XYZ file of C-alpha atoms in Angstrom:
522
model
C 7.655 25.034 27.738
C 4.230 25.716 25.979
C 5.064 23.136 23.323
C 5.468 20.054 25.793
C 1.886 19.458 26.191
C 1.757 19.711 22.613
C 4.243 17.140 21.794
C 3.366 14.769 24.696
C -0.041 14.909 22.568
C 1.483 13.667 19.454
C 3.648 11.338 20.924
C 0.420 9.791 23.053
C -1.308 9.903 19.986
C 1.569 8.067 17.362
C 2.352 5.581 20.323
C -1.092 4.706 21.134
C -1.711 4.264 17.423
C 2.091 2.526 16.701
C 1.214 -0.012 19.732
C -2.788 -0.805 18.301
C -1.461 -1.542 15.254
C 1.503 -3.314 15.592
C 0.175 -5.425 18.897
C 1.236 -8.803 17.804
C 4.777 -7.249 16.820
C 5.614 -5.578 20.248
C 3.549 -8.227 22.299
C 6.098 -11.257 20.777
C 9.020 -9.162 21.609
C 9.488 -8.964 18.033
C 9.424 -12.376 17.521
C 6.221 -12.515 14.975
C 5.710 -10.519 11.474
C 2.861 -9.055 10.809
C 0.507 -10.372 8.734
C 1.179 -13.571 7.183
C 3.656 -16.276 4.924
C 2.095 -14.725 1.777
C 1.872 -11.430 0.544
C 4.105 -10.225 3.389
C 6.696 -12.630 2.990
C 6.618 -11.680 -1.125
C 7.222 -8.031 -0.030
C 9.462 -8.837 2.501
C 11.306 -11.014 -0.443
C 11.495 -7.336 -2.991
C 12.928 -5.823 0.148
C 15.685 -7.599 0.773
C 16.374 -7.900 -2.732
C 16.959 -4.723 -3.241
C 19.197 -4.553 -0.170
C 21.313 -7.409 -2.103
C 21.742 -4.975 -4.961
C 22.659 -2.463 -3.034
C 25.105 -4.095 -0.403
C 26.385 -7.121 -2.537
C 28.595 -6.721 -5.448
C 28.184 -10.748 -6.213
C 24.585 -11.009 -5.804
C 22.971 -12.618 -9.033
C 20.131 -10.656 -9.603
C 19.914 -7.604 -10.904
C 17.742 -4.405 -9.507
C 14.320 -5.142 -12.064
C 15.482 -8.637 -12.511
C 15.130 -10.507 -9.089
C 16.120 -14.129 -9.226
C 12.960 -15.977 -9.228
C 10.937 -17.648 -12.455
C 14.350 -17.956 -13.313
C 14.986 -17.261 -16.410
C 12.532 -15.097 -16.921
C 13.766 -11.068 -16.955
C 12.237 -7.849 -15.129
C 9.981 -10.185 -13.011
C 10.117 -7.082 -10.448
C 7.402 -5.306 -13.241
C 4.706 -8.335 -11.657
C 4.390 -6.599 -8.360
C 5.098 -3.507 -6.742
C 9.261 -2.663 -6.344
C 8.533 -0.629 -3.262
C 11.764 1.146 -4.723
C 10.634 4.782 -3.527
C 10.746 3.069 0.111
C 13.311 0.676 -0.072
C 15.837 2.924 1.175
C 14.370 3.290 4.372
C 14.902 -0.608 4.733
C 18.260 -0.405 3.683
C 19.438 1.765 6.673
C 17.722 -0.528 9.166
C 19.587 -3.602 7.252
C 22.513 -2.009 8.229
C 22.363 -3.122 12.056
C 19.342 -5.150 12.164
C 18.768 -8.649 11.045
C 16.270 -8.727 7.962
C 12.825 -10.127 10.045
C 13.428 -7.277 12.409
C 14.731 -4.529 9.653
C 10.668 -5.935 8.007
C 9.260 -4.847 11.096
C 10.482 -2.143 12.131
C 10.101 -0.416 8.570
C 6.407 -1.112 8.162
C 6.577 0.811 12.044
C 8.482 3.710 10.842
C 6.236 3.833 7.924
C 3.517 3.801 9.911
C 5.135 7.104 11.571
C 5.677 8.886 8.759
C 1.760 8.715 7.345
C 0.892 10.388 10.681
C 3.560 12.591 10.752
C 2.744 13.766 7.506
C -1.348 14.115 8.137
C -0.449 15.768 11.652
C 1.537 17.914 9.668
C -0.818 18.981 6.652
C -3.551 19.249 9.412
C -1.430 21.839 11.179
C -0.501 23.666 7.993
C -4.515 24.488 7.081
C -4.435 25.537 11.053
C -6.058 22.696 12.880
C -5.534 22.857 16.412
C -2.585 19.978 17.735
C -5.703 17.951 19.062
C -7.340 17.604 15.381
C -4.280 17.312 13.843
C -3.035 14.536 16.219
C -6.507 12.935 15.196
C -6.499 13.583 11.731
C -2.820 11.498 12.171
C -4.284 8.581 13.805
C -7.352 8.013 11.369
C -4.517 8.228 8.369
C -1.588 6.442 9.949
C -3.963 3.632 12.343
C -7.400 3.958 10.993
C -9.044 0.451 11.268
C -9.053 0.108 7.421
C -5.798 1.209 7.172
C -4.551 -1.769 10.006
C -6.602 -4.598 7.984
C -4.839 -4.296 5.003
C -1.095 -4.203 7.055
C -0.539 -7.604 4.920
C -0.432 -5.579 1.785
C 2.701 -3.907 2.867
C 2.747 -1.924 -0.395
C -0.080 -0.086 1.131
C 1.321 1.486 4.593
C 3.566 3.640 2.660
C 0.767 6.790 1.631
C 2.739 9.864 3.507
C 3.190 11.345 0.027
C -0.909 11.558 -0.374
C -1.682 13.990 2.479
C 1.172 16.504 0.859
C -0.609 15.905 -2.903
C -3.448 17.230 -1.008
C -2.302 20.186 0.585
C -0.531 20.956 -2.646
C -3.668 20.978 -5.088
C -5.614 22.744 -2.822
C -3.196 25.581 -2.621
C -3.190 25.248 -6.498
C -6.980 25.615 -6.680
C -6.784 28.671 -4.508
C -4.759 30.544 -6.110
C -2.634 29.353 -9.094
C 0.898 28.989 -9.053
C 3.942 26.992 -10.080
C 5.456 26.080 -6.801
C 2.245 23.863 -5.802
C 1.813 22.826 -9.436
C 5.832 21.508 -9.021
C 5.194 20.145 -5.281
C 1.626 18.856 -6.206
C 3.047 16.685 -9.398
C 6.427 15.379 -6.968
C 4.375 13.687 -4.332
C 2.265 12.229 -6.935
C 5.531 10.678 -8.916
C 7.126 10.049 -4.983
C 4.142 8.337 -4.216
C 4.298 6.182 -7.533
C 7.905 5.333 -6.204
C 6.333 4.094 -2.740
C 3.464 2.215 -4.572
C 1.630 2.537 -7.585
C -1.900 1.234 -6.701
C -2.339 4.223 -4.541
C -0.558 6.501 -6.602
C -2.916 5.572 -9.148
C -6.337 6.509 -7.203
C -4.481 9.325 -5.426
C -3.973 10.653 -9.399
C -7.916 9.984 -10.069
C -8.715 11.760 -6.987
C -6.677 14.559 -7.994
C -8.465 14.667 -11.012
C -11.683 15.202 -9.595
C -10.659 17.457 -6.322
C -9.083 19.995 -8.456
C -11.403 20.920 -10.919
C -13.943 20.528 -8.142
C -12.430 22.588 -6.140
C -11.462 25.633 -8.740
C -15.029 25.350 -9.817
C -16.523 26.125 -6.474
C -14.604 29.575 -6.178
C -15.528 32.534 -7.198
C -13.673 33.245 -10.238
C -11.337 29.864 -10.206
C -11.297 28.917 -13.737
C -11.041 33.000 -15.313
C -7.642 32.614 -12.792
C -6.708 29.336 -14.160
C -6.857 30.593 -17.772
C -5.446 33.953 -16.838
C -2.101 31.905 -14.802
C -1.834 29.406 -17.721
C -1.460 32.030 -20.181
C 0.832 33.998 -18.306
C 3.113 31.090 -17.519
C 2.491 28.680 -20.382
C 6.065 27.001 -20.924
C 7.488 26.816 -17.334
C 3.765 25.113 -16.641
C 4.480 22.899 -19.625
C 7.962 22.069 -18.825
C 7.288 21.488 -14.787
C 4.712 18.863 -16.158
C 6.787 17.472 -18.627
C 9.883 17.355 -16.371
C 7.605 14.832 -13.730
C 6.033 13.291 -16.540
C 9.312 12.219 -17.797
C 10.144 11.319 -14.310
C 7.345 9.038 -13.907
C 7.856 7.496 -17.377
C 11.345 6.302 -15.902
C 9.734 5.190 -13.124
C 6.811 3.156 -14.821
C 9.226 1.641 -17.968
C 10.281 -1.222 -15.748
C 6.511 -2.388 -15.182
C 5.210 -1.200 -18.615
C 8.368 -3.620 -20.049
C 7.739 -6.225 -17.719
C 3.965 -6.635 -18.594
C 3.941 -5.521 -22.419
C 0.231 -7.145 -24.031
C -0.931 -7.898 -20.207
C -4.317 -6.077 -19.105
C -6.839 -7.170 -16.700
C -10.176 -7.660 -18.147
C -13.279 -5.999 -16.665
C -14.202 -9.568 -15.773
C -11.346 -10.098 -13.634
C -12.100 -7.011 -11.463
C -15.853 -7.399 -10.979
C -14.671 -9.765 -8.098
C -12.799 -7.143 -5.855
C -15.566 -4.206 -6.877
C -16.878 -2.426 -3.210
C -20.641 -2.676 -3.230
C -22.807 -1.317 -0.227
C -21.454 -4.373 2.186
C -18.114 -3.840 1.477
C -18.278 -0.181 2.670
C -20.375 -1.326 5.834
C -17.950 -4.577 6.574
C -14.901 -4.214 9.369
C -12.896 -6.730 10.463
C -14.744 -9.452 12.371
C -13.070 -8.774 15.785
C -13.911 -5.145 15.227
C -16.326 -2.519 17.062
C -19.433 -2.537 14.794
C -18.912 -5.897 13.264
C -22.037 -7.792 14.661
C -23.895 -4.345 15.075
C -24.444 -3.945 11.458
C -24.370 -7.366 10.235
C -28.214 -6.958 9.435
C -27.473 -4.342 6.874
C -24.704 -6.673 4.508
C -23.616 -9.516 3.198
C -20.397 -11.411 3.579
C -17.607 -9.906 1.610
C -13.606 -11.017 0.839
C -11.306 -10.484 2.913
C -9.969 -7.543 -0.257
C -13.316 -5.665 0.302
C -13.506 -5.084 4.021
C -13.557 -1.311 4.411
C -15.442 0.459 7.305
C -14.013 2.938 9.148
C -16.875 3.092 11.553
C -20.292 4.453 12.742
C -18.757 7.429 14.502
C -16.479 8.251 11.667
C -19.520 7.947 9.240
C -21.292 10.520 11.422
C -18.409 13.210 11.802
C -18.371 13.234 7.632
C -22.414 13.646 7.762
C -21.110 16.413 10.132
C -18.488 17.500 7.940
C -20.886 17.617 4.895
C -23.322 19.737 7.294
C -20.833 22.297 7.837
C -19.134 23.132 4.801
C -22.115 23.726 2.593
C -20.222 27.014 1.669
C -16.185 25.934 2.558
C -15.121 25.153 -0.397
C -11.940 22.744 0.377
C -13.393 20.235 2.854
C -16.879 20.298 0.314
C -14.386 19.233 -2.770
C -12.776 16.643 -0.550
C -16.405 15.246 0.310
C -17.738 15.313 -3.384
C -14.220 13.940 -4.031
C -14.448 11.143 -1.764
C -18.318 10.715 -2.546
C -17.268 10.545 -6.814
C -14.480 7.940 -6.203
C -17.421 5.798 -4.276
C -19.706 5.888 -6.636
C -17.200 5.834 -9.647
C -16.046 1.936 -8.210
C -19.074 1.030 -6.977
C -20.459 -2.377 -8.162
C -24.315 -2.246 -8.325
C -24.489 -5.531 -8.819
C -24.878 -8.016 -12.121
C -21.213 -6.892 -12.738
C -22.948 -3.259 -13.422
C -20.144 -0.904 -11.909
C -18.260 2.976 -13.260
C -15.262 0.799 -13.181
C -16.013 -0.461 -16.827
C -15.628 3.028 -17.965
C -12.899 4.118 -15.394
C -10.571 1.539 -15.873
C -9.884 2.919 -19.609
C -7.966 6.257 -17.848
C -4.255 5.359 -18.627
C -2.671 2.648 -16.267
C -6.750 1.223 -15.306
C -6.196 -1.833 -17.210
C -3.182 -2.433 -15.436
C -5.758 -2.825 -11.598
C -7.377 -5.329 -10.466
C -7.637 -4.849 -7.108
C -10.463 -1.721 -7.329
C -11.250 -2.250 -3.807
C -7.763 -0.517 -2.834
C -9.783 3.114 -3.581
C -10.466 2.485 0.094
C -7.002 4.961 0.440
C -8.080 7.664 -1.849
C -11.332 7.411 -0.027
C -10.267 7.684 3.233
C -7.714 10.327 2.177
C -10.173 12.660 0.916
C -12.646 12.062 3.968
C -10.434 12.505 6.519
C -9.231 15.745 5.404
C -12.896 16.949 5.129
C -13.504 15.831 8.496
C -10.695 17.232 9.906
C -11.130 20.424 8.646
C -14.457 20.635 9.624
C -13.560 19.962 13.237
C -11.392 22.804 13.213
C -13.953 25.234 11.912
C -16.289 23.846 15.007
C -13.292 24.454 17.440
C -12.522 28.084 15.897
C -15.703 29.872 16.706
C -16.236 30.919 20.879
C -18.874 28.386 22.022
C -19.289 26.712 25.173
C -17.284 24.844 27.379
C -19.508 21.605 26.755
C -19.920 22.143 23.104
C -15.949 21.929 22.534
C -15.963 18.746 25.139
C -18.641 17.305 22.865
C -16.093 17.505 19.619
C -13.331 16.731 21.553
C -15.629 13.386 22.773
C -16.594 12.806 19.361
C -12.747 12.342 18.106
C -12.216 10.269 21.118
C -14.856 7.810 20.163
C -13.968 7.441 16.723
C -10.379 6.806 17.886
C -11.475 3.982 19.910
C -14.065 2.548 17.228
C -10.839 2.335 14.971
C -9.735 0.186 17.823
C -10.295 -4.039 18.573
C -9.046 -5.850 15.612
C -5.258 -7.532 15.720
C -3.881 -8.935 12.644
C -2.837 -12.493 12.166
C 1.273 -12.754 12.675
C 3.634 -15.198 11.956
C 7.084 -16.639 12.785
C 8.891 -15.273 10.069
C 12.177 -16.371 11.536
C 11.312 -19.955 11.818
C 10.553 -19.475 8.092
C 13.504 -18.399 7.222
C 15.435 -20.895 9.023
C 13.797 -23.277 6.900
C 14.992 -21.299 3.534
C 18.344 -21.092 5.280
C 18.490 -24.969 4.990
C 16.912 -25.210 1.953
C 19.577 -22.674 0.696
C 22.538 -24.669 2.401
C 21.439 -27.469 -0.211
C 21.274 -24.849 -3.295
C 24.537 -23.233 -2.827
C 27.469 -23.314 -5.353
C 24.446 -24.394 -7.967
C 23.833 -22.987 -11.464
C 20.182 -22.622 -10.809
C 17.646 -23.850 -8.132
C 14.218 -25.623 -7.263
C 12.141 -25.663 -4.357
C 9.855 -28.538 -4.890
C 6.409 -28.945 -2.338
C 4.316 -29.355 -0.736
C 5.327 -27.025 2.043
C 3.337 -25.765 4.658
C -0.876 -24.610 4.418
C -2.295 -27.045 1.482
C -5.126 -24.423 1.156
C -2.156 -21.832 0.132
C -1.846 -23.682 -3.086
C 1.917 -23.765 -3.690
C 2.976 -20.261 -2.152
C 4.672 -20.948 0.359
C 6.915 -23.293 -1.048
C 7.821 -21.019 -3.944
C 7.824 -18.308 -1.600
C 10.695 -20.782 0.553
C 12.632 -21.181 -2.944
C 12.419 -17.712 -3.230
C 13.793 -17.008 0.089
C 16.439 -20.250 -0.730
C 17.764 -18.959 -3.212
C 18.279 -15.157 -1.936
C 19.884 -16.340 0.685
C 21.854 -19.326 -1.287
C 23.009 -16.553 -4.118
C 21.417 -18.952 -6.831
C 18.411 -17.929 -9.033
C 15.318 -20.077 -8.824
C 12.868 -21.531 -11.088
C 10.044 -20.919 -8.155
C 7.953 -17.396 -8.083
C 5.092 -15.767 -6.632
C 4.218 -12.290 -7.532
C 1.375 -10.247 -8.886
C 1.284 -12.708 -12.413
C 2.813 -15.695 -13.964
C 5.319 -15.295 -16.712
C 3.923 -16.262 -19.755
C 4.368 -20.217 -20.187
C 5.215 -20.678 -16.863
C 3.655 -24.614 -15.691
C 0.174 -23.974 -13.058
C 2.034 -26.033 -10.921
C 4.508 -23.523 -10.066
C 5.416 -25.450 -6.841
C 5.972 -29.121 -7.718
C 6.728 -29.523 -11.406
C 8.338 -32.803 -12.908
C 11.515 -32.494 -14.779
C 9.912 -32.349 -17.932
C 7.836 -29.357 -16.916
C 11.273 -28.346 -15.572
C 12.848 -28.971 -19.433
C 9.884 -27.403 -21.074
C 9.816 -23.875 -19.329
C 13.693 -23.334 -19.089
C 14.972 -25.114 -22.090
C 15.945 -23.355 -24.448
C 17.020 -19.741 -22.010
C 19.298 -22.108 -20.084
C 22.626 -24.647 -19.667
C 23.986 -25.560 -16.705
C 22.050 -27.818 -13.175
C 19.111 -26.979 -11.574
C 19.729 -28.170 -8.420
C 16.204 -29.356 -6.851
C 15.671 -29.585 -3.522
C 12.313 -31.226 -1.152
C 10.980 -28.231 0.746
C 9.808 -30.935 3.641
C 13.042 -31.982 3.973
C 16.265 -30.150 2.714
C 18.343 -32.704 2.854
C 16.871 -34.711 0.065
C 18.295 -33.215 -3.188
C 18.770 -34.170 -7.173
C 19.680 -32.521 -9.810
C 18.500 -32.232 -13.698
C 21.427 -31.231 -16.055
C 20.594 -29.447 -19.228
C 22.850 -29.377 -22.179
């Protein structure tokens, strides 16, 4: 009976948190998708895909080949394959419609980060109240809830284990955590690679950081390596070879393609960026003296209160040496991607680690950020609740993580009527079906979204039709494929498919499915 109150904590904690975030969600009945008929509907799109490969023996695509910028091959390489959290989806297709197996994934998801956190938290003995916090700031932290449009994003749960992991490892050397520690780093590559990526810089900082703050860590690094030399070698090379599987789709898909230094000076954090929330958020007008305007990519407070409990944090473990790696972690990965202005940024130098020129979006170390603070923080509020003090000292911390909980608190995402949209690629798919190939011509939709949504309805189309489709929208262009992706002429048509392909392409008016043509090549 003593572990009620603790669960009713967790599960007060994960619902308030699950109903915050997802408020548009529950509040339509499940009628609107969260965020938007963009980047959500793209990930949506890789979803369901991979459902078709899975559950349809006649579906046309193939598992790194989905049918969009038809002809073009491995076009699953331009974004992220959410493959390591597919599955998840798949089980929910298997009773649920797909707008409602979308939604209540990114919800599980959501579940799993603070299960995960909670969990961690418990293992390095934070009391249930911290860890239920530390679960909440990982799974709903306002950050974290701004960026629900990049779905590729909610899935982190492997990060908190990659944690827990190397700082086992840095205690005391030894090849279980090496062999857990190097899994949820390839798992979490699986579930997305941007934050696999900064969770693997992190790592590279935390541990030696870390070791190098015990007494004696490196004398037992050297001492465990040379004692264990090929089962270390072969537990490395056994993940490495792992994660080369994993990667050889995108590394094949974008062979010769690297993102310049110039085009990532634009989603560099600078000092605004780490003092900017959403705009329907807590502090938002509060410290609008102290920034600029940002993009929307760059928006990454976690609040005031949260910025004090890691001053806190920093005060307190002077001499612990886990949550002080975490903070000099967190504090490197900062500085390493901050942009100073004039284009003047780490990143130039960064970005040349293996897999940097493949990022563009450097803003996204907002995760391994957050990651590393959070555990710092957390820890340190379980050293303050561990020591005998007064009654109103431990109401003060327990205060303190109530206020930050409700600072992370305010902002709803935009939603959208994802079924309404897909009724519309259901007709435009009744008009596609039985062809050899497909075109969704615009304009459809938002004129500011410059074409997206109608390839994004072609996409959709032809999914749903069985039929591949010239249209795309993903992370890149192939190469030679026309700027105007969403209403090309047939000669544009002729020029990017001839000479990959024979057969119709059956085009069809996104406005108005009924209206339909067709271009033959021989």
């Amino acid at each position: 009976m003593r572990r009620l109150p603790t669960l009713l904590l967790y599960a007060v904690a994960l619902a308030g948190g699950t109903y915050g975030a997802f408020r548009p969600t529950f509040d339509s009945g499940f009628a609107r998708v969260q965020c938007d008929i963009g980047d959500t509907t793209l990930n949506h799109y890789l979803l369901e895909h991979s459902w078709q490969v899975v559950a349809n023996p006649d579906y046309c695509g193939r598992l790194f080949s989905p049918p969009f910028f038809h002809p073009q091959r491995l076009v699953a390489g331009y974004s992220e394959t959410l493959l390591g959290v597919a599955p998840l989806y798949w089980a929910l297709r298997l009773g649920l419609p797909p707008d409602l197996a979308f939604s209540w994934w990114m919800i599980l998801l959501g579940a799993l980060n603070f299960v995960a956190f909670a969990a961690v938290a418990r293992w390095w003995g934070c009391p249930p109240a911290v860890a239920a916090f530390g679960g909440f700031l990982w799974a709903f932290g306002l950050v974290h809830v701004w960026n629900l449009g990049h779905q590729q994003t909610i899935p982190r749960f492997w990060c908190p284990l990659a944690v827990y992991h190397a700082g086992t490892l840095a205690a005391g050397p030894n090849l279980r955590s090496l062999n857990r520690l190097a899994g949820c780093v390839v798992l979490q590559a699986a579930a997305c690679v941007y934050t696999a990526w900064f969770l693997t810089l992190g790592l590279a900082l935390f541990v030696p950081l870390a070791v190098g703050l015990r007494a004696g860590g490196w004398g037992d690094v050297k001492a465990f390596y040379a004692a264990n030399r090929g089962r270390v070698l072969l537990t490395l090379g056994a993940w490495a070879a792992a994660a080369a599987a994993f990667a050889y789709p995108y590394v094949a898909a974008n062979r010769g393609q690297v993102r310049g230094y110039a085009d990532c000076v634009g989603h560099l954090p600078d000092t605004s960026c780490w003092l900017t929330g959403p705009p329907d958020s807590r502090w938002f007008e509060t410290v609008a003296p102290l920034r600029h305007e940002v993009s929307a990519e760059c928006v990454l407070f976690g609040g005031l209160g949260f910025l004090a409990l890691v001053a806190a944090a920093a005060w307190r473990s002077r001499a612990d040496v886990l949550p002080l790696a975490c903070l000099l972690t967190a504090g490197a990965l900062v500085l390493l991607t901050l942009h100073f202005g004039g284009g003047v940024s780490g990143w130039w130098l960064v970005r040349l680690a293996p897999g940097g020129g493949a990022i563009r979006a450097v803003s996204r170390v907002y995760v391994a950020v957050y990651l590393f603070a959070d555990v710092a923080v957390v820890l340190a509020l379980a050293a303050a609740l561990a020591r005998p003090r007064p009654a109103w000292q431990r109401l003060l911390v327990y205060a303190a993580m109530l206020f930050v909980a409700f600072e992370q608190t305010g902002h709803e995402t935009p939603s959208d009527d994802e079924a309404a949209f897909l009724r519309h690629a259901d007709a435009c798919a009744a008009s596609l079906r039985g062809a050899d190939a497909g075109f969704v011509t615009g304009p459809f939709g938002d004129p500011a979204r410059q074409g997206i949504p109608a390839n994004l309805l072609g996409m959709w189309a032809g999914l749903r039709a069985n039929v591949p489709v010239v249209n795309g929208y993903s992370g890149r262009t192939p190469d030679g494929y026309p700027d105007r992706g969403d209403v090309l002429t047939d000669a544009e048509l002729r020029a990017w498919l001839a000479p990959r392909f024979t057969g119709t392409v059956r085009v069809v008016d996104a406005a108005d499915p009924s209206r339909v043509r067709e271009v033959v090549f021989r």
